[in-house]
Tab-separated table of C-alpha atoms and ligand atoms in Angstrom:
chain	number	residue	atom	x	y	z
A	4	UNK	CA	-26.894	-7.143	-12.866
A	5	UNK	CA	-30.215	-7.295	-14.760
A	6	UNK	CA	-33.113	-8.389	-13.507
A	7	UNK	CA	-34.418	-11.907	-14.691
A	8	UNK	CA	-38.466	-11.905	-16.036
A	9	UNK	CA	-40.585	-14.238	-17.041
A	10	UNK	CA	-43.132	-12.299	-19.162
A	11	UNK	CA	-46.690	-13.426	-19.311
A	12	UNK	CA	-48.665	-11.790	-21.873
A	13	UNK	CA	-51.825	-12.029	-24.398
A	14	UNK	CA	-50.341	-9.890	-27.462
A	15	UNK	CA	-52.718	-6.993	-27.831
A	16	UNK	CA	-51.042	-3.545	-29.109
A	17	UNK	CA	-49.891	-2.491	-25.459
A	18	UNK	CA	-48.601	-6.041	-24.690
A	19	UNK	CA	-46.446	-5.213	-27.670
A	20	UNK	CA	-45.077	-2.277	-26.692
A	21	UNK	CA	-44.204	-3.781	-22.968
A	22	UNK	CA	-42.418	-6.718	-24.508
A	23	UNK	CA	-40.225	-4.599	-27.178
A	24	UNK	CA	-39.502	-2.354	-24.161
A	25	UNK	CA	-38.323	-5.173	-22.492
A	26	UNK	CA	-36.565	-7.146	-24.971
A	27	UNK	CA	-34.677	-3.680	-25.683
A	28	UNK	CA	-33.415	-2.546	-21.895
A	29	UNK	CA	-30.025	-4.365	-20.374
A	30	UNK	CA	-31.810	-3.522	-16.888
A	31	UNK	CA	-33.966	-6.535	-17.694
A	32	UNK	CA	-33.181	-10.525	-18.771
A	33	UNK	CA	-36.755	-12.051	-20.243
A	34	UNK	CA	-36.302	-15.849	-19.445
A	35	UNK	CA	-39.305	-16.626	-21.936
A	36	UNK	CA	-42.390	-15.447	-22.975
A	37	UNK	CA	-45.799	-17.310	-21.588
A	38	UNK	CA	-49.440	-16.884	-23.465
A	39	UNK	CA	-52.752	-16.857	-22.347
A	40	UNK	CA	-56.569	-15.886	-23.944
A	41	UNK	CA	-57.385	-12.542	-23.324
A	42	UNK	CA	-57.115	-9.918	-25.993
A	43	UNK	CA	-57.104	-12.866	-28.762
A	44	UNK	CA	-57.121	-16.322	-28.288
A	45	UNK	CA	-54.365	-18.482	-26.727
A	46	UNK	CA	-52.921	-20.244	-29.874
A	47	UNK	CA	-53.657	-16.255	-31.398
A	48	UNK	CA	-51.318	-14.671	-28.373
A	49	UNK	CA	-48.937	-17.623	-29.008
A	50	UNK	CA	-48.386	-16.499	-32.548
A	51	UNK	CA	-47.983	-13.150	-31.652
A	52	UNK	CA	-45.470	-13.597	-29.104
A	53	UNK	CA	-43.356	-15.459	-31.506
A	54	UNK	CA	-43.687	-12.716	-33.649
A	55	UNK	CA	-42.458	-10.303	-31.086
A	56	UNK	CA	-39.312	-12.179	-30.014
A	57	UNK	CA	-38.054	-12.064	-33.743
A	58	UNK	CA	-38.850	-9.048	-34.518
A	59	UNK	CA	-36.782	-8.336	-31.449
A	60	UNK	CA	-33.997	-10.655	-32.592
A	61	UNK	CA	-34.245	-12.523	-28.758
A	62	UNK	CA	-34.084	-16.288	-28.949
A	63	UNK	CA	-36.376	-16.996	-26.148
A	64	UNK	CA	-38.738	-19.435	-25.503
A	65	UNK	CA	-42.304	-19.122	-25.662
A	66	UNK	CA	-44.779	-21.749	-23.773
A	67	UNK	CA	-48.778	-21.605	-24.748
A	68	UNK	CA	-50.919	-21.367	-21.263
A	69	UNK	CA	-54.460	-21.469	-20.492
A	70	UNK	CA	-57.045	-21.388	-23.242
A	71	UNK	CA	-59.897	-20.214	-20.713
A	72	UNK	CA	-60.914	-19.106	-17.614
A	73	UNK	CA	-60.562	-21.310	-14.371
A	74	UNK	CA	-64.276	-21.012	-13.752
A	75	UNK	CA	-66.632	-18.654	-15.645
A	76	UNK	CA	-67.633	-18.569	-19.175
A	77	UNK	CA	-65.243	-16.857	-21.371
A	78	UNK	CA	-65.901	-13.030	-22.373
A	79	UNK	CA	-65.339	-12.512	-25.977
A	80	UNK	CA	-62.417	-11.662	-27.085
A	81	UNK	CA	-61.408	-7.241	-27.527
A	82	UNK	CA	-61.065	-7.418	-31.371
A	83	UNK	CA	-62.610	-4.218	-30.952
A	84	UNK	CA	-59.331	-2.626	-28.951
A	85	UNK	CA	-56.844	-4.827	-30.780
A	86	UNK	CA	-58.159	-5.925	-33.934
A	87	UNK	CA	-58.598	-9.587	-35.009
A	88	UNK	CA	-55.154	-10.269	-35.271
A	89	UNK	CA	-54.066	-9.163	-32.128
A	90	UNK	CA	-51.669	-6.059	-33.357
A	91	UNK	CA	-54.875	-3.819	-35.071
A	92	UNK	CA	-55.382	-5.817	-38.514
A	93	UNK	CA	-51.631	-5.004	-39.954
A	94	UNK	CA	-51.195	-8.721	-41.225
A	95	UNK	CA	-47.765	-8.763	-40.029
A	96	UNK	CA	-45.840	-11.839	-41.673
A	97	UNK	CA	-45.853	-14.993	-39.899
A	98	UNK	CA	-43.441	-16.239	-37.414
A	99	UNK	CA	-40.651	-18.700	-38.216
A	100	UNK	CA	-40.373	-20.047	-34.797
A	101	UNK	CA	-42.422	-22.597	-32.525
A	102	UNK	CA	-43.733	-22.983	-29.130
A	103	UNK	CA	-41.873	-25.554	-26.536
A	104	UNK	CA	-43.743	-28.267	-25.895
A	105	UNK	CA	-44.440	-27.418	-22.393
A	106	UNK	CA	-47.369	-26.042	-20.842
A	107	UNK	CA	-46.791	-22.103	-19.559
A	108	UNK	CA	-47.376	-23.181	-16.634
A	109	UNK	CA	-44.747	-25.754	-15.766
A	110	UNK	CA	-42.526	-23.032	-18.080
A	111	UNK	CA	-42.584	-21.053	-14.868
A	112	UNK	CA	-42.526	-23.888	-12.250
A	113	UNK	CA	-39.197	-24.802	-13.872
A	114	UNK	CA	-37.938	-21.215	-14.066
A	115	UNK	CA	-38.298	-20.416	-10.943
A	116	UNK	CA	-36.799	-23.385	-9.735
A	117	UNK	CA	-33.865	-23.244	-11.700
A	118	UNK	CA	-33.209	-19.448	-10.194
A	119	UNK	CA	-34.451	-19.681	-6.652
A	120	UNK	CA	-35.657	-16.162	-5.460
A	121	UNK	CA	-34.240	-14.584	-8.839
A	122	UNK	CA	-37.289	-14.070	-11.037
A	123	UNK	CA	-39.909	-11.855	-11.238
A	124	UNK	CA	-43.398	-12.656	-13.172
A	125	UNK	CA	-44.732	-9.842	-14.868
A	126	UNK	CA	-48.171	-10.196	-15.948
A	127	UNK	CA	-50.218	-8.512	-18.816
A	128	UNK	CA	-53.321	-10.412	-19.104
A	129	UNK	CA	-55.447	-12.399	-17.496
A	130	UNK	CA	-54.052	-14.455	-14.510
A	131	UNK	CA	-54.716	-18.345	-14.919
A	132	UNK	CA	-50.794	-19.265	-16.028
A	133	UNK	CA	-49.927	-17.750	-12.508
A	134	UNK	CA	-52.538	-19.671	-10.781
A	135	UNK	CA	-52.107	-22.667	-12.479
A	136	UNK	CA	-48.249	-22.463	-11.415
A	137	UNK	CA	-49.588	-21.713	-7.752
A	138	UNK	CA	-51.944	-24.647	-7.574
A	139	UNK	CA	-49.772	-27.501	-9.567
A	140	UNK	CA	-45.942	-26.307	-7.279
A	141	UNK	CA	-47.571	-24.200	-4.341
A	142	UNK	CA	-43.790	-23.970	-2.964
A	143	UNK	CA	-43.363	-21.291	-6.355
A	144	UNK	CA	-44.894	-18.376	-4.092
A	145	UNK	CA	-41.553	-18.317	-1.568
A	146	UNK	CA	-39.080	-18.938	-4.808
A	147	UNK	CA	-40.660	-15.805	-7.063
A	148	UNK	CA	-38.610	-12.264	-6.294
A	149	UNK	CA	-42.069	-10.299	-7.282
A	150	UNK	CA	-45.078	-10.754	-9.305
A	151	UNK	CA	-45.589	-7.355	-11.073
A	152	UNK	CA	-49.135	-6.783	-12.726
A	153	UNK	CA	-51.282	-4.653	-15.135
A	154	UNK	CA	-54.425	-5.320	-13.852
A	155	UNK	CA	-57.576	-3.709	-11.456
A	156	UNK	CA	-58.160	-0.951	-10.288
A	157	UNK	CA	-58.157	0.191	-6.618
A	158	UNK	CA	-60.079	3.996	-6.716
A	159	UNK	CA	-60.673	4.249	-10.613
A	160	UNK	CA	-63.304	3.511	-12.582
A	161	UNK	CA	-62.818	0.340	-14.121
A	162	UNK	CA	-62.960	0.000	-18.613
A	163	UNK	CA	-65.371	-3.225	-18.672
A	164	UNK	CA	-67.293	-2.393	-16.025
A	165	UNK	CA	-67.600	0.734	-13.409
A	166	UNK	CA	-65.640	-1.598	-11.143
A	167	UNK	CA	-63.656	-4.532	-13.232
A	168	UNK	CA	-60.397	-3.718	-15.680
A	169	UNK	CA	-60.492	-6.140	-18.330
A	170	UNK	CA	-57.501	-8.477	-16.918
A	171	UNK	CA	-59.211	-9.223	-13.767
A	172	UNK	CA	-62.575	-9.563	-15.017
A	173	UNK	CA	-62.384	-11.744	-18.062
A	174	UNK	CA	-60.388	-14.799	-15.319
A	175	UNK	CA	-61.618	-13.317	-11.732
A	176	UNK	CA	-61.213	-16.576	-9.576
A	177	UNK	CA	-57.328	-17.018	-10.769
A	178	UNK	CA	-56.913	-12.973	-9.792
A	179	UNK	CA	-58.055	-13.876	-6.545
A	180	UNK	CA	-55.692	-16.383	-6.299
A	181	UNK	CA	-52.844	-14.431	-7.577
A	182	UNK	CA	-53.694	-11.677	-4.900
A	183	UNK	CA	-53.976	-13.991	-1.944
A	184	UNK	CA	-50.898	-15.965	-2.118
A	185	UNK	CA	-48.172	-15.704	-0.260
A	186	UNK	CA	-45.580	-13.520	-2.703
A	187	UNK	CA	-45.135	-10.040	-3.490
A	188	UNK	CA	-47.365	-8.566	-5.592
A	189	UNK	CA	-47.342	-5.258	-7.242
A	190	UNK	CA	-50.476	-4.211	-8.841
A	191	UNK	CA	-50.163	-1.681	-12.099
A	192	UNK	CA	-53.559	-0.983	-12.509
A	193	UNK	CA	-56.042	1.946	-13.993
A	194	UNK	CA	-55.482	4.048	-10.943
A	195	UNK	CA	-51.807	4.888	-12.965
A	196	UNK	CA	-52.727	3.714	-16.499
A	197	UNK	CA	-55.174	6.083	-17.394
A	198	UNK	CA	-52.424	8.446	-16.522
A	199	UNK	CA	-50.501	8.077	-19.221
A	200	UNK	CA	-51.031	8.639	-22.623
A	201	UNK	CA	-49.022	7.664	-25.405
A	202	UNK	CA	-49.391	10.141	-28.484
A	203	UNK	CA	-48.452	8.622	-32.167
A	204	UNK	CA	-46.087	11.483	-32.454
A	205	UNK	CA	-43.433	9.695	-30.129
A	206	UNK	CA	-43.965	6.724	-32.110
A	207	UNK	CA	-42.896	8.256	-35.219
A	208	UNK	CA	-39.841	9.745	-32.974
A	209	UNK	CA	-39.284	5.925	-32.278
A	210	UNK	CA	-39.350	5.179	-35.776
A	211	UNK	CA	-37.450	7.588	-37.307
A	212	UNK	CA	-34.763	6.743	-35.334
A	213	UNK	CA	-35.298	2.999	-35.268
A	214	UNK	CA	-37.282	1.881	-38.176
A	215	UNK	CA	-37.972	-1.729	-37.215
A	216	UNK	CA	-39.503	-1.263	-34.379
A	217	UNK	CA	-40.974	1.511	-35.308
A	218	UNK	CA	-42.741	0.823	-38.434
A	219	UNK	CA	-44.461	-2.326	-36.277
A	220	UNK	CA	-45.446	0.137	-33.082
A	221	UNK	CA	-46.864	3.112	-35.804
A	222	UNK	CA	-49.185	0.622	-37.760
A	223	UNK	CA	-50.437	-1.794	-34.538
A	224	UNK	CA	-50.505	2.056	-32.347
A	225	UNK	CA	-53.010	3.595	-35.353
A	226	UNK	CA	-56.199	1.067	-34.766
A	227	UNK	CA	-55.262	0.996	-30.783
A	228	UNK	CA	-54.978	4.794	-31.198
A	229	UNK	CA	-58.622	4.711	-32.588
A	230	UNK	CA	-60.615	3.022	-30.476
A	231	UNK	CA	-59.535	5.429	-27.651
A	232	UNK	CA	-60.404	8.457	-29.843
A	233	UNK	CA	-63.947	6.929	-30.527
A	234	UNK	CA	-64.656	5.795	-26.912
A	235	UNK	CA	-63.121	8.580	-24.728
A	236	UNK	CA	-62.112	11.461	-27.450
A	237	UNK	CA	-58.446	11.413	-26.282
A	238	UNK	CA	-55.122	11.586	-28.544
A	239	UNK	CA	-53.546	8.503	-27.930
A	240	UNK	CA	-53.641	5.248	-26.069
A	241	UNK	CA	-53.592	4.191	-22.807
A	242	UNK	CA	-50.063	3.037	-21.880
A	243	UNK	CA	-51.070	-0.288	-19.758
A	244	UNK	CA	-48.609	-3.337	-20.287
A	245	UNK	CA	-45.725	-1.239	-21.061
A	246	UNK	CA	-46.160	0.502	-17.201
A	247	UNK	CA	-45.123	-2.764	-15.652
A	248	UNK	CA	-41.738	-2.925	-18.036
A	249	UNK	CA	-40.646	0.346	-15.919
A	250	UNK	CA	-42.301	-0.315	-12.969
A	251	UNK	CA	-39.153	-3.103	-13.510
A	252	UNK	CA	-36.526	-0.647	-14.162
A	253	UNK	CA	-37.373	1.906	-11.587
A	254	UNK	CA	-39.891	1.993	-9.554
A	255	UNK	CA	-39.703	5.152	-8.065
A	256	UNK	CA	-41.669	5.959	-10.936
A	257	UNK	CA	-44.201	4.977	-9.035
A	258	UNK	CA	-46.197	6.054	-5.755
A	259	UNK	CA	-47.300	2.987	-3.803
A	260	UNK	CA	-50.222	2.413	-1.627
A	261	UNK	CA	-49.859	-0.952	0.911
A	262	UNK	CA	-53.159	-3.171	1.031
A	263	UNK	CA	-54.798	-6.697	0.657
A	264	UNK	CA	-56.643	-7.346	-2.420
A	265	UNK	CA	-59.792	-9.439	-3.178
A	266	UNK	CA	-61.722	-9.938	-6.315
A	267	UNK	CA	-65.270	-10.368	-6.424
A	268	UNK	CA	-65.787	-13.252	-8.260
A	269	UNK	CA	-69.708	-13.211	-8.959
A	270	UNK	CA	-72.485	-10.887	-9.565
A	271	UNK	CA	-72.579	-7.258	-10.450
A	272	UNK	CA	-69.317	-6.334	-9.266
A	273	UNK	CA	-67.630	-9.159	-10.867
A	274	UNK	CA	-63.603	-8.586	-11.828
A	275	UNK	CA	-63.913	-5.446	-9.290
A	276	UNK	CA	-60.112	-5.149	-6.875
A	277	UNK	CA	-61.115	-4.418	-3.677
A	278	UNK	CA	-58.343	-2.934	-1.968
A	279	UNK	CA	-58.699	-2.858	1.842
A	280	UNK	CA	-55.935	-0.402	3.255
A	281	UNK	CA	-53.085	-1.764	5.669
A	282	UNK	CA	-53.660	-1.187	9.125
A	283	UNK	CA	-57.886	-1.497	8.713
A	284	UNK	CA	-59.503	-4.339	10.538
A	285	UNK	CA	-62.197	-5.841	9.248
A	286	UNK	CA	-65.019	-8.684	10.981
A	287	UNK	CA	-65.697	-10.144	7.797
A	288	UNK	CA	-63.574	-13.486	7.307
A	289	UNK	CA	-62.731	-12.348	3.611
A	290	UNK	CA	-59.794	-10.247	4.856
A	291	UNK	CA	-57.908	-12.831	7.671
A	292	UNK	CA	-54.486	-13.417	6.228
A	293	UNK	CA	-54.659	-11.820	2.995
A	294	UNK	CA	-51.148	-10.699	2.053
A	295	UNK	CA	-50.270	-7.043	1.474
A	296	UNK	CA	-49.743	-5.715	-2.567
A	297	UNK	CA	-47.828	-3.089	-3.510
A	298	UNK	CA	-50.875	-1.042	-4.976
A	299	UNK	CA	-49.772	1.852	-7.669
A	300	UNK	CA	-51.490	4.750	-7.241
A	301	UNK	CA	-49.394	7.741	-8.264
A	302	UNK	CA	-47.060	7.617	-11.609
A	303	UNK	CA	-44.477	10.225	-13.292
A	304	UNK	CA	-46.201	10.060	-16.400
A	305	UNK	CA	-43.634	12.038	-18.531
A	306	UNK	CA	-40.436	10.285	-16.706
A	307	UNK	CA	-42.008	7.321	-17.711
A	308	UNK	CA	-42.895	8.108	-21.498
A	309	UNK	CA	-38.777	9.611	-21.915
A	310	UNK	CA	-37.681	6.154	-20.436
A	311	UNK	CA	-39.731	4.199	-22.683
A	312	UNK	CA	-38.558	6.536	-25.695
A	313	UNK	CA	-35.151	6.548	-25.124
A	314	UNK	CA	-34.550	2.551	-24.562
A	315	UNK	CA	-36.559	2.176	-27.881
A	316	UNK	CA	-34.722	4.930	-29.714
B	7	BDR	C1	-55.491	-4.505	-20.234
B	7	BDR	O1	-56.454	-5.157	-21.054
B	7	BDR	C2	-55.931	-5.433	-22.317
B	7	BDR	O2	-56.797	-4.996	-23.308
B	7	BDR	C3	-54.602	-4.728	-22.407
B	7	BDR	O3	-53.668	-5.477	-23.165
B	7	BDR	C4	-54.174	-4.585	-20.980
B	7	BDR	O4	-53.463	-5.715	-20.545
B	7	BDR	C5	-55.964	-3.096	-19.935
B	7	BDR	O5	-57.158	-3.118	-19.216
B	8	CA	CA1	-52.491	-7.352	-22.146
């Protein structure tokens, strides 16, 4: 039986990859597609998503979310990662499709609802649809099967600070949130993304074998492709969203550490995951009754690349 998802996403290269992934595996069933700012703006990450499902040829719905952050002032958005458009300036045709009229929010109220204990969230940007959800239907946390998340970073160094990941730090206060309710949550974070690195050449494998995914993935991949040359002098990209799409399928892909998150919320360590290991007391009231993630911290990096390869070939 395949495994229902709700996938919540700010399309951004990697978010595309993840979805595509997802849309193309029978392990998984994606309910809908939720947006949010983060990469590009929400009505920007709406557009994309639409694009997405029909280039995937999945008639699912997609529900705008949350145009800002819960609290702080928003960061700008990372045209520099994924171009202004989203998918690294390819001016990709428009979509045909719309948005539903409902919020992404009440999207995955009413999911969840409808299949009690059957779906699992899976996050790729920042986190205010999930804690939106939590705050307007608090019951949501006991219905959810798993909330699985690229975001953070437990040892790592972080890639918008030396402590924050981009997810976490551009809506910190809804992270928090996210991490202290009462579900399970599996965090897919830098600790395993910076890992794993995508090359173009199994793109072009991809696309030789399946040009209309392929052609999409090569151009979007090239600018995405850049940016990590120029900042880190690597050959390829990181392979963030997509980690979370096998995480999914199997995640004994994965080596798992148990602990309680919290997210600083202010000052210099803003958007920084602090992971306090199970089993470690602490005085300080921050850490009564904070539930236990599922923190990745080990990854088969090549298992992981052949799965993604072979579901898109
Ligand atoms: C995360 O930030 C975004 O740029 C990517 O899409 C990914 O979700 C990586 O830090
Ligand atoms: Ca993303």
């Amino acid at each position: 039986m395949s495994r229902k998802v709700i996938i919540d996403t700010d399309p951004g290269i990697d978010d595309a990859m993840a979805i595509l992934f997802a849309f193309e595996t029978e392990q998984l069933d994606v309910l809908g597609l939720t947006t949010t700012f983060g990469n590009v703006s929400v009505d920007l990450a709406t557009h994309n998503a639409l694009i997405l499902a029909e280039l995937a040829g999945a008639d699912v719905p997609v529900a705008k979310g949350v145009s800002a952050p819960l609290e702080i002032t928003p960061r700008p958005h990372a045209d520099f990662v994924h171009g202004r458009d989203g998918f690294g300036n390819i001016n990709w045709p428009a979509p045909k499709g719309k948005a539903l009229d409902v919020s992404a929010a009440q999207f995955i109220i009413d999911t969840v609802k409808a299949h009690p204990g059957e779906v699992t969230l899976i996050a790729l940007g920042p986190l205010g649809n999930l804690a939106t959800a939590l705050e307007m239907a608090p019951e949501i946390a006991n219905l959810v099967d798993e909330v699985i998340l690229m975001g953070g970073t437990a040892i790592e160094y972080g890639n918008v600070s030396p402590v924050a990941e981009a997810n976490i730090i551009n809506d910190p206060h809804a992270a928090d949130k996210v991490f202290t309710a009462n579900w399970q949550v599996t965090m897919i974070g830098l600790d395993v993304t910076h890992q794993v690195l995508l090359e173009i050449d199994l793109l072009e494998r991809i696309k030789a074998s399946r040009p209309k995914y392929g052609d999409f993935l090569c151009q979007a991949a090239k600018y995405y492709i850049k940016f990590y040359k120029d900042r880190l002098d690597v050959d390829g990209c990181f392979f963030h969203d997509a980690s979370t799409i096998a995480y999914a399928m199997e995640p004994d892909i994965f080596g798992i550490e148990l602990g309680a998150i919290r997210v600083a919320c202010e000052g210099l360590a803003i958007g920084q995951t602090i992971f306090a290991p199970e089993g470690m007391t602490f005085s300080e009231p921050h850490w009564d009754c904070v539930p236990i993630t599922q923190v990745c911290m080990e990854v088969d990096s090549k298992r992981m690349l052949n799965l993604f390869e072979e579901t898109l070939s």
